[in-house]
mmCIF file of C-alpha atoms and ligand atoms in Angstrom:
data_model
loop_
_atom_site.group_PDB
_atom_site.id
_atom_site.type_symbol
_atom_site.label_atom_id
_atom_site.label_comp_id
_atom_site.label_asym_id
_atom_site.label_seq_id
_atom_site.Cartn_x
_atom_site.Cartn_y
_atom_site.Cartn_z
ATOM 1 C CA MET Q 18 0.000 0.000 0.000
ATOM 2 C CA ILE Q 19 1.371 3.346 -1.009
ATOM 3 C CA PHE Q 20 -0.090 5.050 2.105
ATOM 4 C CA LYS Q 21 1.926 2.768 4.330
ATOM 5 C CA SER Q 22 5.200 3.505 2.653
ATOM 6 C CA MET Q 23 7.670 5.704 4.452
ATOM 7 C CA ARG Q 24 8.652 7.410 1.220
ATOM 8 C CA PHE Q 25 5.079 8.479 0.703
ATOM 9 C CA LYS Q 26 4.956 10.012 4.166
ATOM 10 C CA THR Q 27 8.268 11.732 3.634
ATOM 11 C CA ALA Q 28 7.053 13.127 0.336
ATOM 12 C CA LEU Q 29 4.014 14.442 2.163
ATOM 13 C CA GLY Q 30 6.233 16.138 4.748
ATOM 14 C CA LEU Q 31 8.407 17.625 2.040
ATOM 15 C CA GLY Q 32 5.398 18.882 0.156
ATOM 16 C CA PHE Q 33 4.271 20.612 3.322
ATOM 17 C CA VAL Q 34 7.609 22.318 3.854
ATOM 18 C CA GLY Q 35 7.658 23.333 0.191
ATOM 19 C CA ALA Q 36 4.153 24.771 0.368
ATOM 20 C CA VAL Q 37 4.958 26.817 3.458
ATOM 21 C CA ALA Q 38 8.189 28.020 1.894
ATOM 22 C CA SER Q 39 6.511 29.138 -1.306
ATOM 23 C CA THR Q 40 3.739 31.074 0.460
ATOM 24 C CA GLN Q 41 6.474 32.769 2.432
ATOM 25 C CA VAL Q 42 8.379 33.768 -0.665
ATOM 26 C CA ALA Q 43 5.179 34.991 -2.308
ATOM 27 C CA ALA Q 44 4.246 36.981 0.786
ATOM 28 C CA ALA Q 45 7.617 38.681 0.972
ATOM 29 C CA THR Q 46 6.456 41.997 -0.400
ATOM 30 C CA GLY Q 47 8.696 44.045 1.849
ATOM 31 C CA ALA Q 48 12.461 44.362 1.939
ATOM 32 C CA LEU Q 49 14.742 41.693 0.483
ATOM 33 C CA LEU Q 50 17.782 40.263 2.147
ATOM 34 C CA LYS Q 51 20.676 42.732 1.999
ATOM 35 C CA PRO Q 52 24.186 41.401 1.328
ATOM 36 C CA ASN Q 53 25.536 43.045 4.497
ATOM 37 C CA ASP Q 54 22.746 41.787 6.760
ATOM 38 C CA PHE Q 55 24.638 38.915 8.343
ATOM 39 C CA VAL Q 56 21.975 38.199 10.916
ATOM 40 C CA GLY Q 57 19.418 37.937 8.096
ATOM 41 C CA ILE Q 58 21.780 35.649 6.172
ATOM 42 C CA SER Q 59 22.072 33.406 9.219
ATOM 43 C CA PHE Q 60 18.255 33.108 9.349
ATOM 44 C CA TRP Q 61 18.259 31.916 5.726
ATOM 45 C CA LEU Q 62 21.148 29.468 6.104
ATOM 46 C CA ILE Q 63 19.654 27.874 9.168
ATOM 47 C CA THR Q 64 16.207 27.575 7.577
ATOM 48 C CA MET Q 65 17.734 25.496 4.787
ATOM 49 C CA ALA Q 66 19.840 23.390 7.159
ATOM 50 C CA LEU Q 67 16.728 22.654 9.246
ATOM 51 C CA MET Q 68 14.729 21.596 6.176
ATOM 52 C CA ALA Q 69 17.507 19.321 4.947
ATOM 53 C CA SER Q 70 17.860 17.774 8.422
ATOM 54 C CA THR Q 71 14.122 17.107 8.545
ATOM 55 C CA VAL Q 72 14.210 15.122 5.316
ATOM 56 C CA PHE Q 73 17.314 13.270 6.485
ATOM 57 C CA PHE Q 74 15.864 12.199 9.854
ATOM 58 C CA PHE Q 75 12.583 11.041 8.309
ATOM 59 C CA LEU Q 76 14.309 9.014 5.579
ATOM 60 C CA GLU Q 77 16.814 7.469 7.979
ATOM 61 C CA ARG Q 78 13.956 5.974 10.006
ATOM 62 C CA ASP Q 79 13.990 3.140 7.469
ATOM 63 C CA ARG Q 80 17.488 2.153 8.540
ATOM 64 C CA VAL Q 81 17.005 1.703 12.284
ATOM 65 C CA SER Q 82 15.220 -0.963 14.309
ATOM 66 C CA ALA Q 83 11.645 -0.426 15.511
ATOM 67 C CA LYS Q 84 12.369 0.874 19.000
ATOM 68 C CA TRP Q 85 14.540 3.702 17.664
ATOM 69 C CA LYS Q 86 12.102 4.949 15.042
ATOM 70 C CA THR Q 87 10.191 7.246 17.394
ATOM 71 C CA SER Q 88 13.405 8.987 18.425
ATOM 72 C CA LEU Q 89 14.218 9.783 14.800
ATOM 73 C CA THR Q 90 10.652 10.947 14.185
ATOM 74 C CA VAL Q 91 10.911 13.341 17.128
ATOM 75 C CA SER Q 92 14.250 14.677 15.856
ATOM 76 C CA GLY Q 93 12.657 15.327 12.467
ATOM 77 C CA LEU Q 94 9.668 17.040 14.088
ATOM 78 C CA VAL Q 95 11.975 19.356 16.034
ATOM 79 C CA THR Q 96 13.750 20.469 12.857
ATOM 80 C CA LEU Q 97 10.468 20.693 10.902
ATOM 81 C CA VAL Q 98 8.757 22.907 13.497
ATOM 82 C CA ALA Q 99 11.871 25.072 13.729
ATOM 83 C CA ALA Q 100 12.209 25.372 9.930
ATOM 84 C CA VAL Q 101 8.673 26.751 9.647
ATOM 85 C CA HIS Q 102 9.302 29.224 12.479
ATOM 86 C CA TYR Q 103 12.590 30.311 10.905
ATOM 87 C CA LEU Q 104 10.729 31.304 7.734
ATOM 88 C CA TYR Q 105 8.542 33.627 9.780
ATOM 89 C CA MET Q 106 11.400 34.881 11.950
ATOM 90 C CA ARG Q 107 13.505 35.711 8.905
ATOM 91 C CA GLU Q 108 10.571 37.671 7.486
ATOM 92 C CA VAL Q 109 10.208 39.740 10.674
ATOM 93 C CA TRP Q 110 13.936 40.381 10.851
ATOM 94 C CA VAL Q 111 14.459 41.323 7.198
ATOM 95 C CA ASN Q 112 11.406 43.613 7.120
ATOM 96 C CA THR Q 113 11.671 45.334 10.485
ATOM 97 C CA GLY Q 114 15.207 44.748 11.805
ATOM 98 C CA SER Q 115 13.680 43.824 15.163
ATOM 99 C CA SER Q 116 13.817 40.570 17.114
ATOM 100 C CA PRO Q 117 11.091 38.023 16.259
ATOM 101 C CA THR Q 118 10.492 37.300 19.956
ATOM 102 C CA VAL Q 119 6.962 35.848 19.708
ATOM 103 C CA PHE Q 120 7.836 33.380 16.930
ATOM 104 C CA ARG Q 121 11.076 32.468 18.694
ATOM 105 C CA TYR Q 122 9.286 31.546 21.913
ATOM 106 C CA ILE Q 123 6.417 29.709 20.211
ATOM 107 C CA ASP Q 124 9.083 27.634 18.474
ATOM 108 C CA TRP Q 125 10.924 26.960 21.744
ATOM 109 C CA LEU Q 126 7.694 26.133 23.551
ATOM 110 C CA ILE Q 127 7.171 23.268 21.086
ATOM 111 C CA THR Q 128 10.728 22.154 20.320
ATOM 112 C CA VAL Q 129 12.299 22.238 23.803
ATOM 113 C CA PRO Q 130 9.697 19.828 25.281
ATOM 114 C CA LEU Q 131 10.249 17.581 22.244
ATOM 115 C CA LEU Q 132 13.979 17.576 22.962
ATOM 116 C CA MET Q 133 13.267 16.721 26.599
ATOM 117 C CA ILE Q 134 11.099 13.823 25.417
ATOM 118 C CA GLU Q 135 14.167 12.511 23.563
ATOM 119 C CA PHE Q 136 15.942 11.925 26.872
ATOM 120 C CA TYR Q 137 12.981 9.998 28.099
ATOM 121 C CA LEU Q 138 12.705 8.014 24.847
ATOM 122 C CA ILE Q 139 16.314 6.943 24.604
ATOM 123 C CA LEU Q 140 16.143 5.617 28.167
ATOM 124 C CA SER Q 141 12.749 4.016 27.502
ATOM 125 C CA ALA Q 142 14.210 2.182 24.502
ATOM 126 C CA ILE Q 143 16.309 0.138 26.928
ATOM 127 C CA THR Q 144 14.419 0.054 30.241
ATOM 128 C CA LYS Q 145 11.238 1.091 32.062
ATOM 129 C CA VAL Q 146 11.361 4.756 33.106
ATOM 130 C CA PRO Q 147 9.000 6.285 35.721
ATOM 131 C CA SER Q 148 6.843 9.128 34.393
ATOM 132 C CA GLY Q 149 8.104 11.475 37.137
ATOM 133 C CA VAL Q 150 11.310 11.861 35.130
ATOM 134 C CA PHE Q 151 9.294 13.143 32.198
ATOM 135 C CA TRP Q 152 7.234 15.574 34.287
ATOM 136 C CA ARG Q 153 10.219 17.037 36.095
ATOM 137 C CA LEU Q 154 11.971 17.719 32.779
ATOM 138 C CA MET Q 155 8.764 19.365 31.530
ATOM 139 C CA ILE Q 156 8.299 21.595 34.598
ATOM 140 C CA GLY Q 157 11.899 22.804 34.373
ATOM 141 C CA THR Q 158 11.398 23.618 30.686
ATOM 142 C CA ILE Q 159 8.245 25.637 31.271
ATOM 143 C CA VAL Q 160 9.693 27.692 34.131
ATOM 144 C CA MET Q 161 12.782 28.424 32.015
ATOM 145 C CA LEU Q 162 10.815 29.555 28.959
ATOM 146 C CA VAL Q 163 8.106 31.513 30.766
ATOM 147 C CA GLY Q 164 10.788 33.412 32.702
ATOM 148 C CA GLY Q 165 12.677 34.229 29.494
ATOM 149 C CA TYR Q 166 9.545 35.334 27.648
ATOM 150 C CA LEU Q 167 8.327 37.626 30.435
ATOM 151 C CA GLY Q 168 11.703 39.360 30.336
ATOM 152 C CA GLU Q 169 12.109 39.584 26.554
ATOM 153 C CA ALA Q 170 8.543 40.692 25.857
ATOM 154 C CA GLY Q 171 8.680 43.394 28.555
ATOM 155 C CA TYR Q 172 6.184 41.932 31.046
ATOM 156 C CA MET Q 173 8.790 41.713 33.749
ATOM 157 C CA ALA Q 174 12.099 43.478 34.477
ATOM 158 C CA VAL Q 175 14.887 41.778 32.521
ATOM 159 C CA TRP Q 176 17.086 40.727 35.461
ATOM 160 C CA PRO Q 177 14.462 39.019 37.685
ATOM 161 C CA ALA Q 178 13.030 37.259 34.595
ATOM 162 C CA PHE Q 179 16.520 36.062 33.749
ATOM 163 C CA ILE Q 180 16.915 34.594 37.229
ATOM 164 C CA VAL Q 181 13.590 32.736 36.976
ATOM 165 C CA GLY Q 182 14.706 31.286 33.616
ATOM 166 C CA MET Q 183 18.073 30.232 35.052
ATOM 167 C CA ALA Q 184 16.316 28.460 37.938
ATOM 168 C CA GLY Q 185 14.244 26.372 35.477
ATOM 169 C CA TRP Q 186 17.368 25.377 33.579
ATOM 170 C CA ALA Q 187 19.181 24.491 36.835
ATOM 171 C CA PHE Q 188 16.299 22.178 37.731
ATOM 172 C CA ILE Q 189 16.666 20.324 34.392
ATOM 173 C CA LEU Q 190 20.431 20.010 34.896
ATOM 174 C CA TYR Q 191 19.871 18.567 38.359
ATOM 175 C CA GLU Q 192 17.513 15.909 36.988
ATOM 176 C CA ILE Q 193 19.884 14.732 34.267
ATOM 177 C CA PHE Q 194 23.110 14.905 36.318
ATOM 178 C CA ALA Q 195 22.038 13.830 39.796
ATOM 179 C CA GLY Q 196 18.345 12.906 39.653
ATOM 180 C CA GLN Q 197 16.473 9.775 38.619
ATOM 181 C CA ALA Q 198 17.167 10.095 34.866
ATOM 182 C CA SER Q 199 20.896 9.985 35.515
ATOM 183 C CA LYS Q 200 20.578 6.986 37.872
ATOM 184 C CA ILE Q 201 18.542 4.979 35.383
ATOM 185 C CA ASN Q 202 21.126 5.694 32.736
ATOM 186 C CA ALA Q 203 24.043 4.682 34.954
ATOM 187 C CA GLN Q 204 22.355 1.460 36.135
ATOM 188 C CA SER Q 205 20.608 0.090 33.053
ATOM 189 C CA ALA Q 206 21.896 1.564 29.824
ATOM 190 C CA PRO Q 207 24.305 -0.266 27.475
ATOM 191 C CA PRO Q 208 27.590 1.568 26.743
ATOM 192 C CA SER Q 209 26.416 3.166 23.483
ATOM 193 C CA VAL Q 210 23.277 4.594 25.126
ATOM 194 C CA GLN Q 211 25.331 5.808 28.077
ATOM 195 C CA SER Q 212 27.673 7.612 25.758
ATOM 196 C CA ALA Q 213 24.754 9.166 23.835
ATOM 197 C CA PHE Q 214 23.155 10.159 27.146
ATOM 198 C CA SER Q 215 26.308 11.906 28.318
ATOM 199 C CA THR Q 216 26.769 13.707 25.002
ATOM 200 C CA MET Q 217 23.132 14.850 25.103
ATOM 201 C CA ARG Q 218 23.734 15.984 28.663
ATOM 202 C CA LEU Q 219 26.751 18.001 27.538
ATOM 203 C CA ILE Q 220 24.599 19.649 24.877
ATOM 204 C CA VAL Q 221 21.999 20.624 27.476
ATOM 205 C CA THR Q 222 24.800 22.094 29.610
ATOM 206 C CA ILE Q 223 27.158 23.741 27.132
ATOM 207 C CA GLY Q 224 24.916 24.056 24.062
ATOM 208 C CA TRP Q 225 22.015 25.449 26.081
ATOM 209 C CA ALA Q 226 24.313 27.856 27.957
ATOM 210 C CA ILE Q 227 24.586 29.782 24.683
ATOM 211 C CA TYR Q 228 20.952 30.965 25.098
ATOM 212 C CA PRO Q 229 21.377 32.816 28.413
ATOM 213 C CA ILE Q 230 24.570 34.302 26.915
ATOM 214 C CA GLY Q 231 22.420 35.576 24.014
ATOM 215 C CA TYR Q 232 19.887 37.005 26.484
ATOM 216 C CA PHE Q 233 22.734 38.666 28.362
ATOM 217 C CA PHE Q 234 24.095 40.375 25.220
ATOM 218 C CA GLY Q 235 20.595 41.265 24.090
ATOM 219 C CA TYR Q 236 19.315 42.872 27.285
ATOM 220 C CA LEU Q 237 21.817 43.111 30.094
ATOM 221 C CA THR Q 238 24.917 44.867 28.722
ATOM 222 C CA GLY Q 239 23.348 48.310 28.263
ATOM 223 C CA SER Q 240 24.514 48.606 24.617
ATOM 224 C CA GLY Q 241 22.339 50.289 21.934
ATOM 225 C CA PRO Q 242 19.190 48.644 20.515
ATOM 226 C CA GLU Q 243 20.683 47.783 17.112
ATOM 227 C CA ALA Q 244 23.847 46.155 18.422
ATOM 228 C CA SER Q 245 21.833 44.302 21.082
ATOM 229 C CA ALA Q 246 19.321 42.921 18.583
ATOM 230 C CA ASN Q 247 22.122 41.808 16.240
ATOM 231 C CA ALA Q 248 23.968 40.004 19.010
ATOM 232 C CA LEU Q 249 20.814 38.432 20.443
ATOM 233 C CA ASN Q 250 19.631 36.948 17.151
ATOM 234 C CA LEU Q 251 23.015 35.830 15.896
ATOM 235 C CA ILE Q 252 23.736 34.025 19.169
ATOM 236 C CA TYR Q 253 20.274 32.410 19.374
ATOM 237 C CA ASN Q 254 20.545 31.282 15.740
ATOM 238 C CA LEU Q 255 23.926 29.650 16.222
ATOM 239 C CA ALA Q 256 22.658 27.971 19.370
ATOM 240 C CA ASP Q 257 19.753 26.453 17.427
ATOM 241 C CA VAL Q 258 22.073 24.796 14.885
ATOM 242 C CA LEU Q 259 23.868 23.013 17.662
ATOM 243 C CA ASN Q 260 20.900 22.183 19.838
ATOM 244 C CA LYS Q 261 18.445 21.079 17.168
ATOM 245 C CA ILE Q 262 20.549 19.651 14.335
ATOM 246 C CA ALA Q 263 23.592 18.334 16.222
ATOM 247 C CA PHE Q 264 21.386 16.954 19.005
ATOM 248 C CA GLY Q 265 19.373 15.025 16.392
ATOM 249 C CA LEU Q 266 22.547 13.708 14.756
ATOM 250 C CA ILE Q 267 23.772 12.286 18.060
ATOM 251 C CA ILE Q 268 20.530 10.373 18.468
ATOM 252 C CA TRP Q 269 20.704 9.236 14.851
ATOM 253 C CA SER Q 270 24.226 7.881 15.297
ATOM 254 C CA VAL Q 271 23.410 5.878 18.433
ATOM 255 C CA ALA Q 272 20.210 4.574 16.794
ATOM 256 C CA VAL Q 273 22.140 3.357 13.748
ATOM 257 C CA SER Q 274 24.926 1.739 15.747
ATOM 258 C CA GLU Q 275 22.535 0.049 18.211
ATOM 259 C CA SER Q 276 20.365 -1.238 15.342
ATOM 260 C CA GLU Q 277 23.362 -2.633 13.475
ATOM 261 C CA SER Q 278 24.838 -4.363 16.515
ATOM 262 C CA ALA Q 279 21.420 -5.896 17.342
ATOM 263 C CA ALA Q 280 21.189 -7.198 13.761
ATOM 264 C CA LYS Q 281 24.566 -8.963 14.094
ATOM 265 C CA LYS Q 282 23.500 -10.914 17.187
HETATM 266 C C1 LIG W 303 15.568 24.521 20.049
HETATM 267 C C2 LIG W 303 15.580 25.492 21.073
HETATM 268 C C3 LIG W 303 16.202 25.367 22.284
HETATM 269 C C4 LIG W 303 16.994 24.153 22.646
HETATM 270 C C5 LIG W 303 16.079 26.465 23.188
HETATM 271 C C6 LIG W 303 16.600 26.514 24.409
HETATM 272 C C7 LIG W 303 16.441 27.675 25.201
HETATM 273 C C8 LIG W 303 17.057 27.901 26.414
HETATM 274 C C9 LIG W 303 17.945 26.888 27.043
HETATM 275 C C10 LIG W 303 16.818 29.169 27.068
HETATM 276 C C11 LIG W 303 17.357 29.530 28.249
HETATM 277 C C12 LIG W 303 17.188 30.794 28.982
HETATM 278 C C13 LIG W 303 17.711 30.829 30.273
HETATM 279 C C14 LIG W 303 18.470 29.690 30.864
HETATM 280 C C15 LIG W 303 17.591 32.046 31.149
HETATM 281 C C16 LIG W 303 16.498 32.986 30.708
HETATM 282 C C17 LIG W 303 16.538 33.254 29.293
HETATM 283 C C18 LIG W 303 16.455 32.011 28.393
HETATM 284 C C19 LIG W 303 14.974 31.668 28.198
HETATM 285 C C20 LIG W 303 17.066 32.436 27.073
#
């Protein structure tokens, strides 16, 4: 049946991305990308990288064993959702030169929980994981993002909002370094999953640290609005490449190697 085939579904996904992209291009009645607008260029580059990654993760599902397929689907969803938001963010930036804060946070509100689910899924692929792990990761995420949004959108003073956001992130770090998620990993995971888990953990520590640095340069240095907006968006954009695409590639590589070693047995 054609409807069951993965290629058909991928084609459907691609068609969707293409349709969104073409309405965006058609709607771009305002300014065009200027050759010296490096922040705008970074929006474009990353949009394309996210689209390509989406296709890659969906197609590579065919190569891995059943229990890893959901992880690759989630990776592809993260890059798909982000690609669509990048089209809108680029439009705001190129036309107004201001930060696309609302689109940025709607994107994060969807993609960060999906990334947190990945932790839960890679552990669930090898052992039974209590749902408390999932909920604690979710609560930390929401506190972090709500704090950041209140500060960036002007509902709260920028410093206190920053501190609320940092507290949410600290809570997530505690769970994956010292809490139940880390214990399950240490006790039950095979070496390849343990190494993926620790790389993912490093991403959530070092890769995610780039976002509060962006916030800092965007709001807390006291520099002028143009320089602040440039720094904020460039730093957030670079952070997304690492935390969405590289994060997905780590999961992809452990899924492929685990599937191949299971096939040999
Ligand atoms: C794909 C998008 C990702 C992984 C976004 C992650 C965002 C953060 C880790 C944001 C963190 C922030 C703080 C830790 C402090 C307050 C300001 C934020 C929201 C930028």
